[in-house]
Amino acid sequence: MKNLFLSAALMLSIATFAQTPEQNTNTTTAPAQTTQTAPQQAVTPQTQPAATATDATTATASADEGFKKIAQSEIAIDVLRPAVKKYEGFSLVEAMVAEDGSQYKLVLTKDGKDVAAYFKSNGEFIKEETV
């Protein structure tokens, strides 16, 4: 008789544990706001046998003639919107504006490839050059 009560109590306790639902507590938290910047790759100059340092300096000076360097925050929003859309995934290396403010030159890089993009001050794309 004693074994009958023990076996009934044992079966009752096993059934209780077997049917107890596992309580999952799902808590959601707001995602942390982070700012990510793409790492900029170092550009290593490639020398050509016939080229001299003065030739490279002259070419750079003539290409930047009439432009002055500006900070990224100084780029007009009308220029920034189409530039970000067209060059998604690129990192800004340098920003310049024409002395008269009519054009912007943005030097951008992606996967070791540098490009100079020219925009009018109203955001209209002008041209792209490989740097």
Short mmCIF file of C-alpha atoms in Angstrom, two decimals:
data_model
loop_
_atom_site.label_atom_id
_atom_site.label_comp_id
_atom_site.label_asym_id
_atom_site.label_seq_id
_atom_site.Cartn_x
_atom_site.Cartn_y
_atom_site.Cartn_z
CA MET A 1 0.00 0.00 0.00
CA LYS A 2 2.87 2.28 0.86
CA ASN A 3 4.43 1.61 -2.56
CA LEU A 4 1.13 2.47 -4.23
CA PHE A 5 1.07 5.95 -2.67
CA LEU A 6 4.77 6.55 -3.46
CA SER A 7 4.34 5.54 -7.07
CA ALA A 8 1.26 7.79 -7.41
CA ALA A 9 3.17 10.74 -5.89
CA LEU A 10 6.13 10.06 -8.16
CA MET A 11 3.91 9.96 -11.26
CA LEU A 12 2.17 13.18 -10.20
CA SER A 13 5.48 15.02 -9.75
CA ILE A 14 6.81 13.79 -13.11
CA ALA A 15 3.61 14.87 -14.84
CA THR A 16 3.84 18.31 -13.22
CA PHE A 17 7.38 18.92 -14.43
CA ALA A 18 6.64 17.54 -17.88
CA GLN A 19 3.72 19.93 -18.43
CA THR A 20 5.21 23.10 -16.97
CA PRO A 21 5.59 25.51 -19.89
CA GLU A 22 8.95 27.11 -20.26
CA GLN A 23 8.61 30.84 -19.83
CA ASN A 24 10.49 32.75 -22.46
CA THR A 25 11.02 36.33 -21.59
CA ASN A 26 11.45 38.29 -24.75
CA THR A 27 12.76 41.72 -24.02
CA THR A 28 13.47 44.14 -26.76
CA THR A 29 15.81 47.04 -26.46
CA ALA A 30 16.31 49.93 -28.75
CA PRO A 31 19.38 49.45 -30.93
CA ALA A 32 22.35 51.56 -30.04
CA GLN A 33 22.97 54.39 -32.41
CA THR A 34 26.44 54.17 -33.85
CA THR A 35 28.26 56.12 -36.45
CA GLN A 36 30.36 54.08 -38.81
CA THR A 37 33.04 55.43 -40.99
CA ALA A 38 34.67 53.43 -43.68
CA PRO A 39 38.39 52.96 -43.22
CA GLN A 40 40.37 54.97 -45.68
CA GLN A 41 43.05 53.13 -47.52
CA ALA A 42 46.45 54.68 -47.93
CA VAL A 43 47.23 55.63 -51.49
CA THR A 44 50.74 54.65 -52.49
CA PRO A 45 52.16 56.71 -55.31
CA GLN A 46 53.33 54.75 -58.31
CA THR A 47 56.36 56.16 -60.00
CA GLN A 48 56.97 55.98 -63.69
CA PRO A 49 60.52 56.08 -65.08
CA ALA A 50 59.93 59.17 -67.22
CA ALA A 51 57.92 61.11 -64.62
CA THR A 52 59.56 63.45 -62.15
CA ALA A 53 58.27 64.84 -58.88
CA THR A 54 57.93 68.32 -60.38
CA ASP A 55 55.74 66.96 -63.20
CA ALA A 56 53.37 65.36 -60.69
CA THR A 57 53.26 68.51 -58.58
CA THR A 58 52.52 70.65 -61.63
CA ALA A 59 49.75 68.31 -62.77
CA THR A 60 48.15 68.34 -59.32
CA ALA A 61 48.44 72.09 -59.02
CA SER A 62 46.85 72.68 -62.42
CA ALA A 63 43.99 70.26 -61.66
CA ASP A 64 43.23 72.02 -58.36
CA GLU A 65 43.69 75.50 -59.78
CA GLY A 66 40.70 77.68 -59.06
CA PHE A 67 39.49 75.42 -56.23
CA LYS A 68 39.94 75.83 -52.49
CA LYS A 69 39.70 73.04 -49.92
CA ILE A 70 36.65 72.96 -47.67
CA ALA A 71 35.45 70.78 -44.80
CA GLN A 72 32.81 68.13 -45.40
CA SER A 73 30.32 70.16 -43.37
CA GLU A 74 30.71 73.05 -45.82
CA ILE A 75 29.50 71.07 -48.85
CA ALA A 76 26.12 72.39 -50.05
CA ILE A 77 23.25 69.99 -49.36
CA ASP A 78 22.17 70.33 -53.01
CA VAL A 79 25.53 68.84 -54.01
CA LEU A 80 25.76 66.34 -51.17
CA ARG A 81 22.48 64.52 -51.90
CA PRO A 82 23.21 63.49 -55.52
CA ALA A 83 26.86 62.77 -54.67
CA VAL A 84 25.92 60.37 -51.87
CA LYS A 85 23.35 58.68 -54.12
CA LYS A 86 25.72 58.31 -57.09
CA TYR A 87 28.81 57.31 -55.09
CA GLU A 88 27.29 55.04 -52.45
CA GLY A 89 29.99 53.12 -50.59
CA PHE A 90 32.74 55.63 -51.41
CA SER A 91 34.66 57.57 -48.76
CA LEU A 92 35.29 61.28 -49.07
CA VAL A 93 39.00 62.06 -49.27
CA GLU A 94 38.88 65.75 -50.09
CA ALA A 95 36.28 68.40 -50.88
CA MET A 96 36.93 71.58 -52.84
CA VAL A 97 34.82 74.45 -54.08
CA ALA A 98 35.55 76.77 -57.00
CA GLU A 99 36.68 80.27 -56.08
CA ASP A 100 33.40 81.66 -57.44
CA GLY A 101 31.35 78.92 -55.71
CA SER A 102 29.85 77.62 -58.96
CA GLN A 103 31.38 74.12 -58.83
CA TYR A 104 32.37 71.50 -56.30
CA LYS A 105 35.11 68.91 -56.71
CA LEU A 106 34.82 65.83 -54.50
CA VAL A 107 37.71 63.37 -54.37
CA LEU A 108 36.31 59.98 -53.38
CA THR A 109 37.83 56.54 -52.85
CA LYS A 110 36.59 52.96 -52.84
CA ASP A 111 38.65 49.76 -52.95
CA GLY A 112 41.84 51.71 -53.68
CA LYS A 113 40.26 53.51 -56.65
CA ASP A 114 40.20 57.31 -56.42
CA VAL A 115 37.83 59.43 -58.47
CA ALA A 116 37.22 63.15 -58.69
CA ALA A 117 33.57 64.04 -59.18
CA TYR A 118 32.55 67.51 -60.31
CA PHE A 119 29.14 68.98 -59.49
CA LYS A 120 27.53 72.34 -60.14
CA SER A 121 26.45 74.24 -57.04
CA ASN A 122 22.82 73.29 -57.77
CA GLY A 123 23.74 69.57 -57.56
CA GLU A 124 23.92 68.83 -61.29
CA PHE A 125 26.62 66.25 -62.11
CA ILE A 126 29.28 67.57 -64.51
CA LYS A 127 31.96 64.90 -64.93
CA GLU A 128 34.08 62.25 -63.27
CA GLU A 129 37.84 61.79 -63.54
CA THR A 130 40.05 58.97 -62.33
CA VAL A 131 42.70 60.37 -60.02
#
